[in-house]
Structures are given as structure tokens and as C-alpha cells.
CSV table of C-alpha atoms in Angstrom, one decimal:
chain,number,residue,atom,x,y,z
A,1,MET,CA,0.0,-0.2,0.0
A,2,MET,CA,1.3,3.2,-1.0
A,3,ASN,CA,2.0,5.7,1.9
A,4,GLU,CA,-0.2,8.4,0.6
A,5,GLU,CA,-3.1,5.9,0.2
A,6,LEU,CA,-2.4,4.7,3.7
A,7,LYS,CA,-2.6,8.3,4.9
A,8,LYS,CA,-6.0,8.8,3.2
A,9,GLN,CA,-7.4,5.5,4.7
A,10,LEU,CA,-6.5,6.5,8.2
A,11,ARG,CA,-7.9,10.0,7.8
A,12,ASN,CA,-11.0,8.6,6.5
A,13,ARG,CA,-11.4,6.2,9.5
A,14,ARG,CA,-10.3,9.2,11.9
A,15,ILE,CA,-7.2,7.3,13.1
A,16,CYS,CA,-4.6,9.5,14.4
A,17,VAL,CA,-1.2,8.7,16.2
A,18,VAL,CA,-0.6,9.7,19.8
A,19,ILE,CA,3.0,9.6,21.0
A,20,PRO,CA,3.5,10.4,24.8
A,21,THR,CA,7.1,11.4,25.6
A,22,TYR,CA,9.3,12.2,28.4
A,23,ASN,CA,12.9,13.2,27.8
A,24,ASN,CA,13.6,11.3,24.7
A,25,ASP,CA,15.5,13.9,22.9
A,26,LYS,CA,17.8,11.4,21.4
A,27,THR,CA,15.0,9.4,19.6
A,28,ILE,CA,11.7,11.6,19.2
A,29,LYS,CA,12.8,13.2,16.2
A,30,ALA,CA,13.2,10.0,14.2
A,31,VAL,CA,10.1,8.6,15.7
A,32,VAL,CA,8.0,11.4,14.7
A,33,GLU,CA,9.2,11.9,11.4
A,34,LYS,CA,8.8,8.1,10.5
A,35,CYS,CA,5.2,8.4,11.9
A,36,LEU,CA,4.6,11.3,9.3
A,37,LEU,CA,5.6,9.0,6.7
A,38,TYR,CA,2.5,7.1,7.3
A,39,CYS,CA,0.0,9.3,9.0
A,40,HIS,CA,-0.9,13.0,8.5
A,41,ASP,CA,-2.3,13.5,11.9
A,42,VAL,CA,0.4,13.0,14.6
A,43,ILE,CA,-0.3,14.3,18.3
A,44,VAL,CA,2.9,14.2,20.7
A,45,VAL,CA,2.2,14.8,24.4
A,46,THR,CA,5.2,16.1,26.4
A,47,ASP,CA,5.1,15.0,29.8
A,48,GLY,CA,7.0,17.9,31.4
A,49,CYS,CA,10.2,17.2,29.6
A,50,THR,CA,13.4,18.9,30.9
A,51,ASP,CA,15.6,18.0,28.3
A,52,ARG,CA,15.7,19.3,24.4
A,53,THR,CA,12.4,17.3,23.5
A,54,THR,CA,10.1,20.2,23.4
A,55,ASP,CA,12.5,22.3,21.2
A,56,ILE,CA,12.9,19.4,18.9
A,57,LEU,CA,9.2,18.9,18.4
A,58,HIS,CA,8.6,22.5,17.8
A,59,ALA,CA,11.1,22.3,14.8
A,60,ILE,CA,8.7,19.7,13.0
A,61,ASP,CA,6.0,20.9,10.9
A,62,GLY,CA,2.7,19.1,10.7
A,63,ILE,CA,2.3,17.8,14.2
A,64,THR,CA,0.1,18.8,17.1
A,65,ILE,CA,2.0,19.4,20.5
A,66,VAL,CA,0.4,19.1,23.9
A,67,SER,CA,2.6,20.5,26.6
A,68,TYR,CA,2.4,21.2,30.3
A,69,PRO,CA,5.1,22.1,32.7
A,70,GLN,CA,5.4,19.4,35.3
A,71,ASN,CA,6.1,15.4,34.8
A,72,ARG,CA,2.7,13.8,35.4
A,73,GLY,CA,3.4,10.2,34.2
A,74,LYS,CA,2.4,8.0,31.1
A,75,GLY,CA,-1.1,7.6,32.1
A,76,TYR,CA,-1.8,11.3,32.4
A,77,ALA,CA,0.0,11.8,29.1
A,78,LEU,CA,-2.2,9.4,27.4
A,79,LYS,CA,-5.4,11.0,28.9
A,80,MET,CA,-4.3,14.3,27.6
A,81,GLY,CA,-3.5,13.0,24.1
A,82,PHE,CA,-6.7,11.1,23.9
A,83,ARG,CA,-8.8,14.3,24.9
A,84,ARG,CA,-6.8,16.4,22.3
A,85,ALA,CA,-7.4,13.8,19.7
A,86,LEU,CA,-11.3,13.7,20.5
A,87,GLU,CA,-11.3,17.5,20.4
A,88,MET,CA,-9.8,17.2,16.7
A,89,GLY,CA,-12.8,14.8,15.7
A,90,PHE,CA,-10.8,11.4,15.9
A,91,SER,CA,-12.3,8.2,16.7
A,92,TYR,CA,-9.3,6.1,17.0
A,93,ALA,CA,-5.7,6.7,18.2
A,94,ILE,CA,-2.7,4.6,17.7
A,95,THR,CA,-0.4,5.1,20.6
A,96,LEU,CA,3.4,4.2,20.4
A,97,ASP,CA,6.5,5.2,22.5
A,98,GLY,CA,8.9,8.1,21.8
A,99,ASP,CA,12.0,5.9,22.7
A,100,GLY,CA,12.1,4.2,19.3
A,101,GLN,CA,11.1,0.7,20.7
A,102,HIS,CA,8.0,0.6,18.4
A,103,TYR,CA,8.4,0.5,14.6
A,104,PRO,CA,5.9,3.1,12.7
A,105,GLU,CA,6.4,0.8,9.8
A,106,ASP,CA,3.8,-1.6,11.7
A,107,ILE,CA,1.2,1.2,11.6
A,108,PRO,CA,-0.6,-0.4,8.4
A,109,LEU,CA,-1.0,-3.5,10.5
A,110,PHE,CA,-3.2,-1.4,13.0
A,111,LEU,CA,-5.3,-0.1,10.0
A,112,LYS,CA,-5.9,-3.6,8.7
A,113,ALA,CA,-7.0,-4.8,12.0
A,114,ASN,CA,-9.2,-1.7,12.7
A,115,GLN,CA,-11.0,-2.8,9.4
A,116,GLN,CA,-11.5,-6.2,10.1
A,117,HIS,CA,-12.5,-5.4,13.9
A,118,PRO,CA,-13.9,-2.0,14.0
A,119,GLN,CA,-14.4,-0.7,17.6
A,120,SER,CA,-12.2,-3.0,19.1
A,121,LEU,CA,-8.9,-2.3,21.1
A,122,ILE,CA,-6.0,-3.5,18.9
A,123,ILE,CA,-2.9,-4.6,20.9
A,124,GLY,CA,0.5,-4.9,19.4
A,125,SER,CA,2.1,-7.9,20.7
A,126,ARG,CA,5.8,-7.6,20.6
A,127,GLN,CA,7.7,-10.4,19.2
A,128,LEU,CA,10.3,-10.7,21.8
A,129,GLU,CA,12.0,-13.9,20.9
A,130,GLY,CA,15.7,-13.4,20.7
A,131,VAL,CA,15.3,-9.9,21.9
A,132,ASP,CA,18.0,-9.1,24.8
A,133,ARG,CA,15.7,-8.3,27.8
A,134,SER,CA,16.5,-8.1,31.4
A,135,LYS,CA,15.0,-10.9,33.7
A,136,GLY,CA,12.9,-8.1,35.5
A,137,SER,CA,11.4,-7.0,32.1
A,138,SER,CA,10.5,-10.6,31.3
A,139,PHE,CA,9.0,-11.2,34.8
A,140,ALA,CA,6.9,-8.2,34.9
A,141,ASN,CA,5.3,-8.9,31.5
A,142,LYS,CA,4.5,-12.6,32.7
A,143,PHE,CA,3.2,-11.1,35.9
A,144,SER,CA,1.2,-8.4,34.2
A,145,ASN,CA,-0.3,-11.2,31.8
A,146,PHE,CA,-1.3,-13.4,34.8
A,147,TRP,CA,-3.1,-10.8,36.7
A,148,PHE,CA,-4.9,-9.4,33.6
A,149,TYR,CA,-6.4,-13.2,33.1
A,150,VAL,CA,-7.4,-13.2,36.9
A,151,GLN,CA,-9.2,-10.1,36.4
A,152,THR,CA,-10.9,-10.4,33.2
A,153,GLY,CA,-10.9,-14.3,32.3
A,154,ARG,CA,-9.1,-13.3,28.9
A,155,ALA,CA,-5.5,-14.3,27.9
A,156,LEU,CA,-3.5,-11.9,26.1
A,157,PRO,CA,0.1,-12.5,25.0
A,158,ASP,CA,1.5,-9.0,25.9
A,159,THR,CA,-0.4,-6.6,28.4
A,160,GLN,CA,2.5,-4.1,28.5
A,161,THR,CA,2.9,-3.1,25.3
A,162,GLY,CA,2.4,0.5,24.6
A,163,TYR,CA,1.8,-0.1,20.8
A,164,ARG,CA,-1.8,0.1,20.6
A,165,LEU,CA,-5.0,1.3,18.8
A,166,TYR,CA,-7.8,2.6,21.0
A,167,PRO,CA,-11.4,3.3,20.1
A,168,LEU,CA,-11.6,6.6,21.7
A,169,HIS,CA,-15.3,6.6,22.0
A,170,ARG,CA,-15.4,3.2,23.9
A,171,LEU,CA,-12.7,4.0,26.4
A,172,HIS,CA,-13.8,3.3,30.0
A,173,GLY,CA,-12.5,4.4,33.2
A,174,LEU,CA,-10.4,7.6,32.0
A,175,SER,CA,-11.5,9.5,34.9
A,176,LEU,CA,-10.2,6.9,37.5
A,177,LEU,CA,-6.9,6.3,35.4
A,178,THR,CA,-3.9,6.3,37.4
A,179,SER,CA,-0.9,8.6,36.0
A,180,ARG,CA,1.8,6.1,35.3
A,181,TYR,CA,2.8,3.0,33.5
A,182,GLU,CA,0.1,1.0,35.1
A,183,ALA,CA,-2.6,3.0,33.4
A,184,GLU,CA,-2.2,1.0,30.4
A,185,LEU,CA,-3.2,-2.2,32.2
A,186,GLU,CA,-6.0,-0.1,33.6
A,187,LEU,CA,-7.5,0.7,30.2
A,188,LEU,CA,-7.4,-3.0,28.9
A,189,VAL,CA,-9.0,-4.1,32.1
A,190,PHE,CA,-11.8,-1.7,31.9
A,191,ALA,CA,-12.2,-2.2,28.2
A,192,SER,CA,-12.5,-6.0,28.7
A,193,TRP,CA,-15.1,-5.7,31.6
A,194,HIS,CA,-17.3,-3.4,29.4
A,195,GLY,CA,-17.3,-6.0,26.4
A,196,VAL,CA,-14.8,-4.0,23.9
A,197,LYS,CA,-13.0,-6.8,21.9
A,198,LEU,CA,-9.3,-7.0,22.6
A,199,VAL,CA,-7.4,-8.0,19.3
A,200,PRO,CA,-3.7,-8.9,19.5
A,201,ILE,CA,-1.6,-8.5,16.4
A,202,PRO,CA,2.2,-9.3,16.1
A,203,VAL,CA,4.5,-6.3,15.9
A,204,GLN,CA,8.2,-5.6,15.6
A,205,VAL,CA,9.9,-4.2,18.8
A,206,TYR,CA,13.6,-2.8,19.0
A,207,TYR,CA,15.5,-2.6,22.2
A,208,PRO,CA,19.0,-0.6,22.1
A,209,PRO,CA,22.0,-1.9,23.7
A,210,ARG,CA,21.8,-1.8,27.6
A,211,ASN,CA,24.1,1.1,27.8
A,212,GLU,CA,21.9,3.1,25.4
A,213,ARG,CA,18.5,2.4,26.9
A,214,VAL,CA,16.5,5.1,28.6
A,215,SER,CA,13.9,3.9,31.1
A,216,HIS,CA,11.9,5.8,33.7
A,217,PHE,CA,10.7,2.6,35.5
A,218,ARG,CA,11.5,2.7,39.1
A,219,PRO,CA,11.5,-1.0,40.1
A,220,GLY,CA,10.7,-0.9,43.7
A,221,LYS,CA,8.2,2.0,43.7
A,222,ASP,CA,6.5,1.2,40.6
A,223,PHE,CA,6.4,-2.4,41.3
A,224,ALA,CA,4.9,-1.7,44.6
A,225,ARG,CA,2.1,0.6,43.2
A,226,ILE,CA,1.3,-2.1,40.5
A,227,SER,CA,1.0,-4.6,43.1
A,228,VAL,CA,-1.6,-2.5,45.1
A,229,LEU,CA,-3.4,-1.8,41.8
A,230,ASN,CA,-3.9,-5.3,41.0
A,231,THR,CA,-5.2,-5.8,44.3
A,232,VAL,CA,-7.8,-3.4,43.7
A,233,LEU,CA,-8.7,-4.5,40.3
A,234,CYS,CA,-9.2,-8.1,41.6
A,235,PHE,CA,-11.7,-6.7,44.2
A,236,LEU,CA,-13.5,-4.6,41.5
A,237,ALA,CA,-13.5,-7.6,39.0
A,238,VAL,CA,-15.6,-9.5,41.7
A,239,VAL,CA,-18.1,-6.8,42.6
A,240,TYR,CA,-18.1,-5.0,39.2
A,241,GLY,CA,-16.3,-6.7,36.3
A,242,LEU,CA,-17.8,-10.3,36.6
A,243,PRO,CA,-21.4,-8.9,37.3
A,244,LEU,CA,-21.2,-6.6,34.1
A,245,ARG,CA,-20.0,-9.5,31.9
A,246,LEU,CA,-23.0,-11.7,33.1
A,247,TRP,CA,-25.4,-9.1,32.5
A,248,ARG,CA,-24.0,-8.5,29.3
A,249,THR,CA,-24.2,-12.3,28.4
A,250,LEU,CA,-27.6,-12.4,29.8
A,251,MET,CA,-29.0,-9.6,27.7
A,252,THR,CA,-27.3,-11.1,24.5
A,253,PHE,CA,-29.2,-14.4,25.3
A,254,LEU,CA,-32.4,-12.6,26.2
A,255,ARG,CA,-31.8,-10.3,22.7
A,256,THR,CA,-31.3,-13.6,20.8
A,257,ALA,CA,-34.0,-15.8,22.3
A,258,TYR,CA,-36.6,-12.9,21.8
A,259,SER,CA,-35.8,-12.4,18.1
A,260,LEU,CA,-35.8,-16.2,17.6
A,261,LEU,CA,-39.2,-16.8,19.5
A,262,PHE,CA,-40.7,-13.6,17.6
A,263,PHE,CA,-39.4,-15.1,14.3
A,264,LEU,CA,-40.9,-18.6,14.9
A,265,PHE,CA,-44.2,-17.4,16.4
A,266,PHE,CA,-44.7,-15.2,13.2
A,267,THR,CA,-43.8,-17.7,10.6
A,268,LEU,CA,-45.2,-21.0,12.1
A,269,VAL,CA,-48.2,-19.5,14.0
A,270,VAL,CA,-49.2,-16.5,11.8
A,271,PHE,CA,-47.8,-16.5,8.1
A,272,THR,CA,-47.7,-20.1,7.5
A,273,PRO,CA,-51.3,-20.9,8.3
A,274,PHE,CA,-52.5,-17.7,6.9
A,275,VAL,CA,-50.6,-18.5,3.5
A,276,TRP,CA,-51.9,-22.0,3.5
A,277,ILE,CA,-55.8,-20.9,3.9
A,278,TYR,CA,-55.2,-17.9,1.6
A,279,THR,CA,-53.8,-20.2,-1.2
A,280,LYS,CA,-56.4,-23.0,-0.6
A,281,VAL,CA,-59.4,-20.8,-0.5
A,282,GLY,CA,-60.4,-19.5,-3.8
A,283,LYS,CA,-58.3,-19.0,-7.2
A,284,MET,CA,-54.8,-17.7,-7.0
A,285,THR,CA,-55.3,-14.7,-9.3
A,286,GLU,CA,-52.6,-12.1,-10.0
A,287,ARG,CA,-54.4,-9.6,-7.6
A,288,ARG,CA,-54.3,-12.1,-4.8
A,289,ARG,CA,-50.8,-13.0,-5.5
A,290,TYR,CA,-49.7,-9.3,-5.3
A,291,ARG,CA,-51.6,-8.9,-2.0
A,292,LEU,CA,-49.2,-11.9,-0.5
A,293,HIS,CA,-46.4,-9.7,-1.8
A,294,GLN,CA,-47.7,-6.8,0.0
A,295,LEU,CA,-48.3,-8.7,3.2
A,296,ILE,CA,-44.4,-9.7,3.1
A,297,TYR,CA,-43.6,-6.1,2.3
A,298,HIS,CA,-45.6,-4.6,5.4
A,299,ALA,CA,-44.4,-7.1,7.5
A,300,SER,CA,-40.8,-6.6,6.8
A,301,ARG,CA,-41.4,-2.8,7.3
A,302,PHE,CA,-42.9,-3.8,10.7
A,303,VAL,CA,-39.8,-6.2,11.7
A,304,MET,CA,-37.1,-3.7,10.3
A,305,ILE,CA,-38.5,0.0,10.9
A,306,HIS,CA,-41.2,0.0,13.3
A,307,HIS,CA,-40.6,-2.9,15.7
A,308,GLY,CA,-37.1,-3.2,15.1
A,309,ILE,CA,-34.9,-6.1,16.0
A,310,PRO,CA,-33.7,-5.6,19.7
A,311,GLY,CA,-30.2,-3.9,19.9
A,312,THR,CA,-30.1,-2.8,16.3
A,313,LYS,CA,-31.0,0.1,14.3
A,314,TYR,CA,-32.1,0.1,10.6
A,315,GLU,CA,-31.3,3.2,8.3
A,316,TYR,CA,-31.4,3.6,4.4
A,317,LYS,CA,-30.5,5.9,1.8
A,318,VAL,CA,-32.2,6.0,-1.6
A,319,ALA,CA,-30.7,7.7,-4.7
A,320,GLU,CA,-32.9,10.6,-5.9
A,321,GLY,CA,-35.5,9.8,-8.4
A,322,ILE,CA,-35.7,5.8,-8.0
A,323,ASP,CA,-39.0,4.4,-8.9
A,324,PHE,CA,-39.3,0.9,-7.4
A,325,ASN,CA,-42.3,0.3,-9.4
A,326,LYS,CA,-40.2,0.0,-12.4
A,327,PRO,CA,-38.9,-3.5,-13.1
A,328,ARG,CA,-35.2,-4.0,-12.8
A,329,ILE,CA,-32.4,-6.4,-11.9
A,330,ILE,CA,-31.4,-5.5,-8.2
A,331,ILE,CA,-28.1,-6.7,-7.0
A,332,CYS,CA,-26.8,-6.7,-3.4
A,333,ASN,CA,-23.9,-7.9,-1.3
A,334,HIS,CA,-24.9,-11.1,0.6
A,335,GLN,CA,-23.9,-11.2,4.3
A,336,SER,CA,-26.6,-13.0,6.3
A,337,HIS,CA,-30.1,-14.6,6.8
A,338,LEU,CA,-31.2,-10.8,7.4
A,339,ASP,CA,-30.4,-9.6,4.2
A,340,LEU,CA,-34.0,-10.2,2.6
A,341,MET,CA,-35.7,-8.4,5.5
A,342,CYS,CA,-33.4,-5.3,4.7
A,343,GLN,CA,-34.4,-5.2,1.0
A,344,LEU,CA,-37.9,-6.1,1.4
A,345,VAL,CA,-38.7,-2.7,2.9
A,346,PHE,CA,-38.5,-1.0,-0.5
A,347,THR,CA,-41.2,-2.4,-2.4
A,348,PRO,CA,-43.6,-5.5,-2.5
A,349,LYS,CA,-42.9,-5.8,-6.3
A,350,ILE,CA,-39.6,-7.8,-5.9
A,351,VAL,CA,-38.9,-11.4,-6.1
A,352,PHE,CA,-35.6,-13.1,-5.0
A,353,LEU,CA,-33.7,-15.8,-6.5
A,354,THR,CA,-32.7,-18.3,-3.8
A,355,ASN,CA,-30.6,-21.3,-3.4
A,356,ALA,CA,-32.8,-24.8,-3.2
A,357,TRP,CA,-32.6,-25.2,1.0
A,358,VAL,CA,-34.2,-21.8,1.3
A,359,TRP,CA,-36.9,-22.5,-1.2
A,360,ASN,CA,-37.5,-25.7,0.8
A,361,ASN,CA,-37.2,-24.2,4.2
A,362,PRO,CA,-39.8,-25.7,6.6
A,363,PHE,CA,-40.4,-22.3,8.4
A,364,TYR,CA,-40.9,-20.1,5.5
A,365,GLY,CA,-40.5,-22.2,2.4
A,366,SER,CA,-44.4,-22.2,1.7
A,367,LEU,CA,-44.6,-18.3,1.9
A,368,ILE,CA,-41.7,-17.9,-0.6
A,369,ARG,CA,-42.9,-20.5,-2.8
A,370,ASN,CA,-46.2,-18.8,-3.2
A,371,ALA,CA,-44.6,-15.5,-3.7
A,372,GLU,CA,-42.9,-17.0,-6.6
A,373,TYR,CA,-39.2,-16.6,-5.2
A,374,LEU,CA,-37.4,-19.0,-7.5
A,375,PRO,CA,-34.5,-21.5,-6.5
A,376,VAL,CA,-31.2,-21.4,-8.9
A,377,ARG,CA,-30.5,-25.1,-9.2
A,378,GLU,CA,-28.6,-25.9,-12.4
A,379,GLY,CA,-28.9,-22.5,-14.1
A,380,LEU,CA,-30.5,-19.7,-15.4
A,381,ASP,CA,-32.1,-21.1,-18.4
A,382,GLU,CA,-34.8,-23.3,-17.0
A,383,ILE,CA,-36.2,-20.3,-15.1
A,384,MET,CA,-35.7,-17.6,-17.7
A,385,PRO,CA,-39.4,-17.7,-19.0
A,386,HIS,CA,-40.7,-17.6,-15.5
A,387,LEU,CA,-38.5,-14.7,-14.8
A,388,ARG,CA,-39.9,-12.8,-18.1
A,389,SER,CA,-43.3,-13.4,-16.9
A,390,LEU,CA,-42.6,-11.7,-13.7
A,391,ILE,CA,-40.9,-9.0,-15.1
A,392,GLU,CA,-43.9,-8.4,-17.7
A,393,ARG,CA,-46.2,-8.5,-14.6
A,394,GLY,CA,-43.9,-5.5,-13.1
A,395,TYR,CA,-41.7,-7.2,-10.6
A,396,SER,CA,-38.0,-6.8,-10.1
A,397,ILE,CA,-35.6,-9.6,-9.8
A,398,ALA,CA,-33.2,-9.6,-6.8
A,399,VAL,CA,-29.9,-11.3,-7.1
A,400,TYR,CA,-26.6,-11.9,-4.9
A,401,PRO,CA,-24.1,-11.6,-7.4
A,402,GLU,CA,-21.8,-13.4,-4.8
A,403,GLY,CA,-23.6,-16.5,-4.7
A,404,THR,CA,-23.3,-16.9,-0.9
A,405,ARG,CA,-22.9,-15.1,2.3
A,406,SER,CA,-19.6,-13.6,3.1
A,407,LYS,CA,-18.1,-14.9,6.1
A,408,ASP,CA,-16.1,-11.6,7.0
A,409,CYS,CA,-18.6,-9.0,5.1
A,410,ARG,CA,-15.9,-8.5,2.6
A,411,ILE,CA,-17.1,-8.4,-1.1
A,412,GLY,CA,-16.6,-11.5,-2.8
A,413,ARG,CA,-16.4,-12.3,-6.5
A,414,PHE,CA,-19.3,-11.3,-8.4
A,415,HIS,CA,-20.6,-13.9,-11.0
A,416,GLN,CA,-22.3,-12.9,-14.2
A,417,GLY,CA,-25.9,-14.2,-13.9
A,418,ALA,CA,-27.5,-11.0,-12.9
A,419,PHE,CA,-25.8,-9.2,-15.7
A,420,TYR,CA,-26.7,-11.9,-18.2
A,421,MET,CA,-30.3,-11.5,-17.2
A,422,ALA,CA,-30.2,-7.8,-17.5
A,423,ARG,CA,-28.8,-7.8,-21.0
A,424,GLU,CA,-31.5,-10.6,-22.1
A,425,PHE,CA,-34.4,-8.6,-20.7
A,426,GLY,CA,-33.0,-5.3,-21.6
A,427,LEU,CA,-33.3,-4.0,-17.9
A,428,GLU,CA,-31.4,-1.5,-15.8
A,429,ILE,CA,-29.2,-3.0,-12.9
A,430,LEU,CA,-30.3,-1.4,-9.5
A,431,PRO,CA,-27.4,-1.6,-7.0
A,432,MET,CA,-28.0,-1.9,-3.1
A,433,ILE,CA,-25.1,-1.7,-0.9
A,434,LEU,CA,-25.7,-3.7,2.3
A,435,TYR,CA,-23.9,-3.0,5.6
A,436,GLY,CA,-24.6,-4.5,9.1
A,437,PRO,CA,-26.4,-8.0,8.8
A,438,GLY,CA,-23.1,-9.8,8.6
A,439,LYS,CA,-21.8,-8.2,11.9
A,440,ILE,CA,-25.2,-8.5,13.6
A,441,LEU,CA,-25.8,-12.0,12.8
A,442,PRO,CA,-22.5,-13.5,11.2
A,443,LYS,CA,-22.6,-16.5,8.8
A,444,THR,CA,-20.9,-18.7,11.6
A,445,GLY,CA,-22.8,-17.0,14.6
A,446,TRP,CA,-25.4,-18.2,16.7
A,447,HIS,CA,-26.6,-14.9,18.4
A,448,LEU,CA,-27.5,-11.4,17.6
A,449,HIS,CA,-25.1,-8.7,18.0
A,450,LYS,CA,-25.7,-5.0,18.7
A,451,GLY,CA,-25.3,-2.9,15.7
A,452,LYS,CA,-26.7,-1.0,12.6
A,453,PHE,CA,-28.3,-2.3,9.4
A,454,PHE,CA,-27.7,0.3,6.6
A,455,VAL,CA,-28.7,-0.1,3.0
A,456,GLU,CA,-27.7,2.2,0.4
A,457,VAL,CA,-29.7,2.2,-2.9
A,458,ASP,CA,-27.4,3.6,-5.7
A,459,LYS,CA,-28.5,5.0,-9.0
A,460,PRO,CA,-29.5,2.5,-11.6
A,461,LEU,CA,-27.3,1.5,-14.4
A,462,THR,CA,-28.6,1.6,-18.1
A,463,GLN,CA,-27.8,-1.3,-20.6
A,464,GLU,CA,-25.8,1.6,-22.4
A,465,GLU,CA,-23.6,2.1,-19.2
A,466,LEU,CA,-23.3,-1.6,-18.4
A,467,SER,CA,-22.3,-2.3,-22.1
A,468,ALA,CA,-19.5,0.6,-21.8
A,469,MET,CA,-17.8,-1.4,-19.1
A,470,GLY,CA,-17.4,-4.5,-21.5
A,471,ASP,CA,-18.4,-7.9,-21.7
A,472,LEU,CA,-20.4,-9.9,-18.9
A,473,LYS,CA,-17.1,-10.6,-17.1
A,474,GLN,CA,-15.9,-7.1,-17.1
A,475,GLN,CA,-19.3,-5.9,-15.9
A,476,ALA,CA,-19.3,-8.2,-13.0
A,477,SER,CA,-15.7,-7.3,-12.1
A,478,THR,CA,-16.1,-3.3,-12.3
A,479,MET,CA,-19.3,-3.5,-10.3
A,480,ARG,CA,-17.5,-5.4,-7.6
A,481,LYS,CA,-14.9,-3.0,-7.5
A,482,HIS,CA,-17.5,-0.3,-7.2
A,483,TYR,CA,-19.1,-2.1,-4.2
A,484,LYS,CA,-15.9,-2.6,-2.6
A,485,GLU,CA,-15.5,1.2,-2.7
A,486,LYS,CA,-18.9,2.0,-1.6
A,487,TYR,CA,-18.9,-0.4,1.2
A,488,GLU,CA,-15.5,1.0,2.4
A,489,GLU,CA,-17.1,4.3,2.4
A,490,ILE,CA,-20.0,3.3,4.2
A,491,ALA,CA,-18.0,1.4,6.8
A,492,ASN,CA,-15.7,4.3,7.3
A,493,ARG,CA,-18.8,6.4,8.1
A,494,ILE,CA,-20.5,4.0,10.4
A,495,GLU,CA,-17.6,2.6,12.4
A,496,GLN,CA,-16.4,5.8,14.2
């Protein structure tokens, strides 16, 4: 990734770099200048420096400096850096030390981890094999890892690293934060108690020769203070952290159970019997079939917009001038079983192409079969006459070009089927870009997470515009690229 593109992506996701420093005049210039190669937005906190550090920083253009006269410790410096970052509109802060221990070259790793795990606290786990460290440093890290596991029930390989990416809007306990080294452990513990996902990633580390190292750690005094802090945190873990975790687990279970029971009740007790009676009593005319589509449409709007899925919010954006009554081929990225509900809120005149197991589903199979949703088994040719009939009756055909749900919400390879249908029927393609379902109900998950559904209905593409892209393969490739760009844009906006 070129550095300018990296800088752009960091700024789009509102990620800055925060460097707390105390008397690092020999290394701070190189550290800051290297960071500026990767990130436009660098905040340096001078923690009451008494050497040339502050003068050196003022000679560097393009950085933000936070200064105060008295040394207050790393915890206080981090707090001041986070406060300034929030004032400047940032949502995330990558922290690294000013002594040259951390490599700014690893900043792209934090961006990638943030894109894969938004709103998570990313921890740079130092690769310490073969590194010349003192026995005291090695013991301190193992000691810290052990107490973190006791206090949270989670294991991390490196709880003492200062190379991290913090989600600034999800930091907890800042007002209680101690002022020195142990503050970084507190931030991890409080984040874990409040359900913030902790994601370790491997990073490089540099330890200079022993005679060149600058350390402000005071073994006796600081170790005693850390021991007292761990005692307090163990007590809080019992009276606060554990109950909070149990409450969060209970609420997740209740949210999932309620949604499942709601779904089962309406499919088995309401819709399935109603559809069976509706289709058996009287002839299934075009008017009666359209009323069935209206039922699905209003039910979807009730579930997604009016009632809502517990713990979620549904929003959408529609390009100006879209007429949903005009037949088109609708394409959408595929993330979850919830995708159909997200799309059905726009119009009753829509028919989905599904796979066979959905079409034969015991819960809602009867409903979608009577609504003329069609399974794609061997190919499109056998259903093309039926599709033509639906289009002539005013229905749009909805297709998932990826063919299957994405495991990680990334846009997969687009197949050519949707573009083939659009060409054969002379229809526009209407893109819908979907965000959220794969995070709320992941492909491999069994419970509902909190989150936001967002659907963006893009402007339709005419056959002339599609033909200008090239053949069907090129159309599919071009549209996949467009989807990746739009999805990244939406994700950057929502994942703040």
C-alpha cells in the first residue's frame, strides 16, 4: 500500500497517532518523522520534559503538540493525548512510545486490524523471541499477563505493550485512570469488563544496547504501586467486572431468544397457516398473489423499521428519483440471513432468486414459494421464461452476485448471472449496498450482536452504461470494484 493511500485511509477512518514522551531527545525526532511518513495526523504529548525534546518537536512541521510543565506520568499523558484527539474529531488513536522501541512501519497492520475489527482495542503484541531483555522486564510482562487473566478471564500475550489502537469513544475508566505505567493495564481491564473486543496483532520491537537504553521505570516504587493496583482491580473484578460480564451475556441471550421466538411465532403461528388458508381458498389470481407480496412488504417494514430487532437500528439512503415500481435487476452484496428483510422494505414488487434449501425451508418455504421466489439449481436457462413473466407483470428480480454469504463481510467475487439477465431482458441494474447484517448475525454465529443495518440504494445503471464496461465478465468485475469502494465508504462513516 502506497503511503499516501495509507494516510488517506487512516484519515477516512479518523485514526491519528498519539506519542507520549518524557525526555526522549535522542530518539523523538526520528520517531515522529517516521510516523509522518505513514499518518498525516500525529499528536505528541510532552510530559513535563526537561531536556531538548520540546524544542526538537517545535521544529517539526505538521504535528500537534500537547505540553504541560510538570511530569505527570504516562497515564496522564495518554489521557491528555486522547482528549486532544477527541477535540480534533478523531475516533481512534494509535499510541506508540517516543523511545524508538516501536516501529512506525507497523502502522498499516493496525489499520488492517481496525478495518477487520472496528470498535475493537488492537494490541501490538511484541515479538520478543531473541530480544535482549532484562530478567526483570520478562518477569514483569508475565506477571502482568497473569493478573490480567485473573481480573478478566481473558488471556493476552502482551499486556505491557504501549503500541496499541484505542477506540476513543469506547474507552472506560478514564476519570479513574492512574497517572503512570500501570494506566495501560487499567485501560485493558476496563475495556474487557465493558465488552470491548481485544485483538492482539504481532508487531516488531527494538531494544537498543543496554548502555543506550533510557528507562523511567522505578523497580521498587513502581512495582509496589502495580501490586496495589492489581489488588484493587481483583476486588473490582468480583464486585463490578464479573457482574457486568454476566449481565451482558444475559442480555445477549435474551435478545437472541426474543428475536428467535418472535420469528418462530410469526412464521409458524401466523404466516404459514395464513398463507396455507389463503392459497387454498379461492383461485390464486394475479391480484391475490400481489396482496401476498404486500403482506411480506408490510411485515418486513414492521420488523425492521417500526418494531425493530432488539439492539439494532435500521437506516437507509435512496438515490434521488428511484421508482421501485419499474422492473429492474436488483443486485446486493450477501452477508446474512437477515439480508432479505433489509431489502424487502422498499417495495412489494420484488422477487428473489434463492438457493434450494431456502426455497424448501420448513419455516417460511411455503410463503416464498407462493410469492414466486425462484430457486437456482442448475442454472438460469430453465427459469428464464418464468422470470420474463414476472418482469412483464411489473416485478423486479433480486440477485446476490456473490452467490453465498460472506464470512467476514468483505465483498466476494461477482458471478455474471445478474448481468446476463439484465442484458437478456433489456433491464437496468439497481445496486443495493448492504452494511450490518453480517456483523449483527454473522454467517458462523449463533447469537445477535448489537449494531446498525444500513442499506444504500445507488443510482440505476442503464444497458448503455453496462455495455460501456465491457463484456459480462468485465461488468461483474467493475461492479465488484464499485461495491468494494462504496462498502468501505459506508464502513468508514459508520465505524466511528
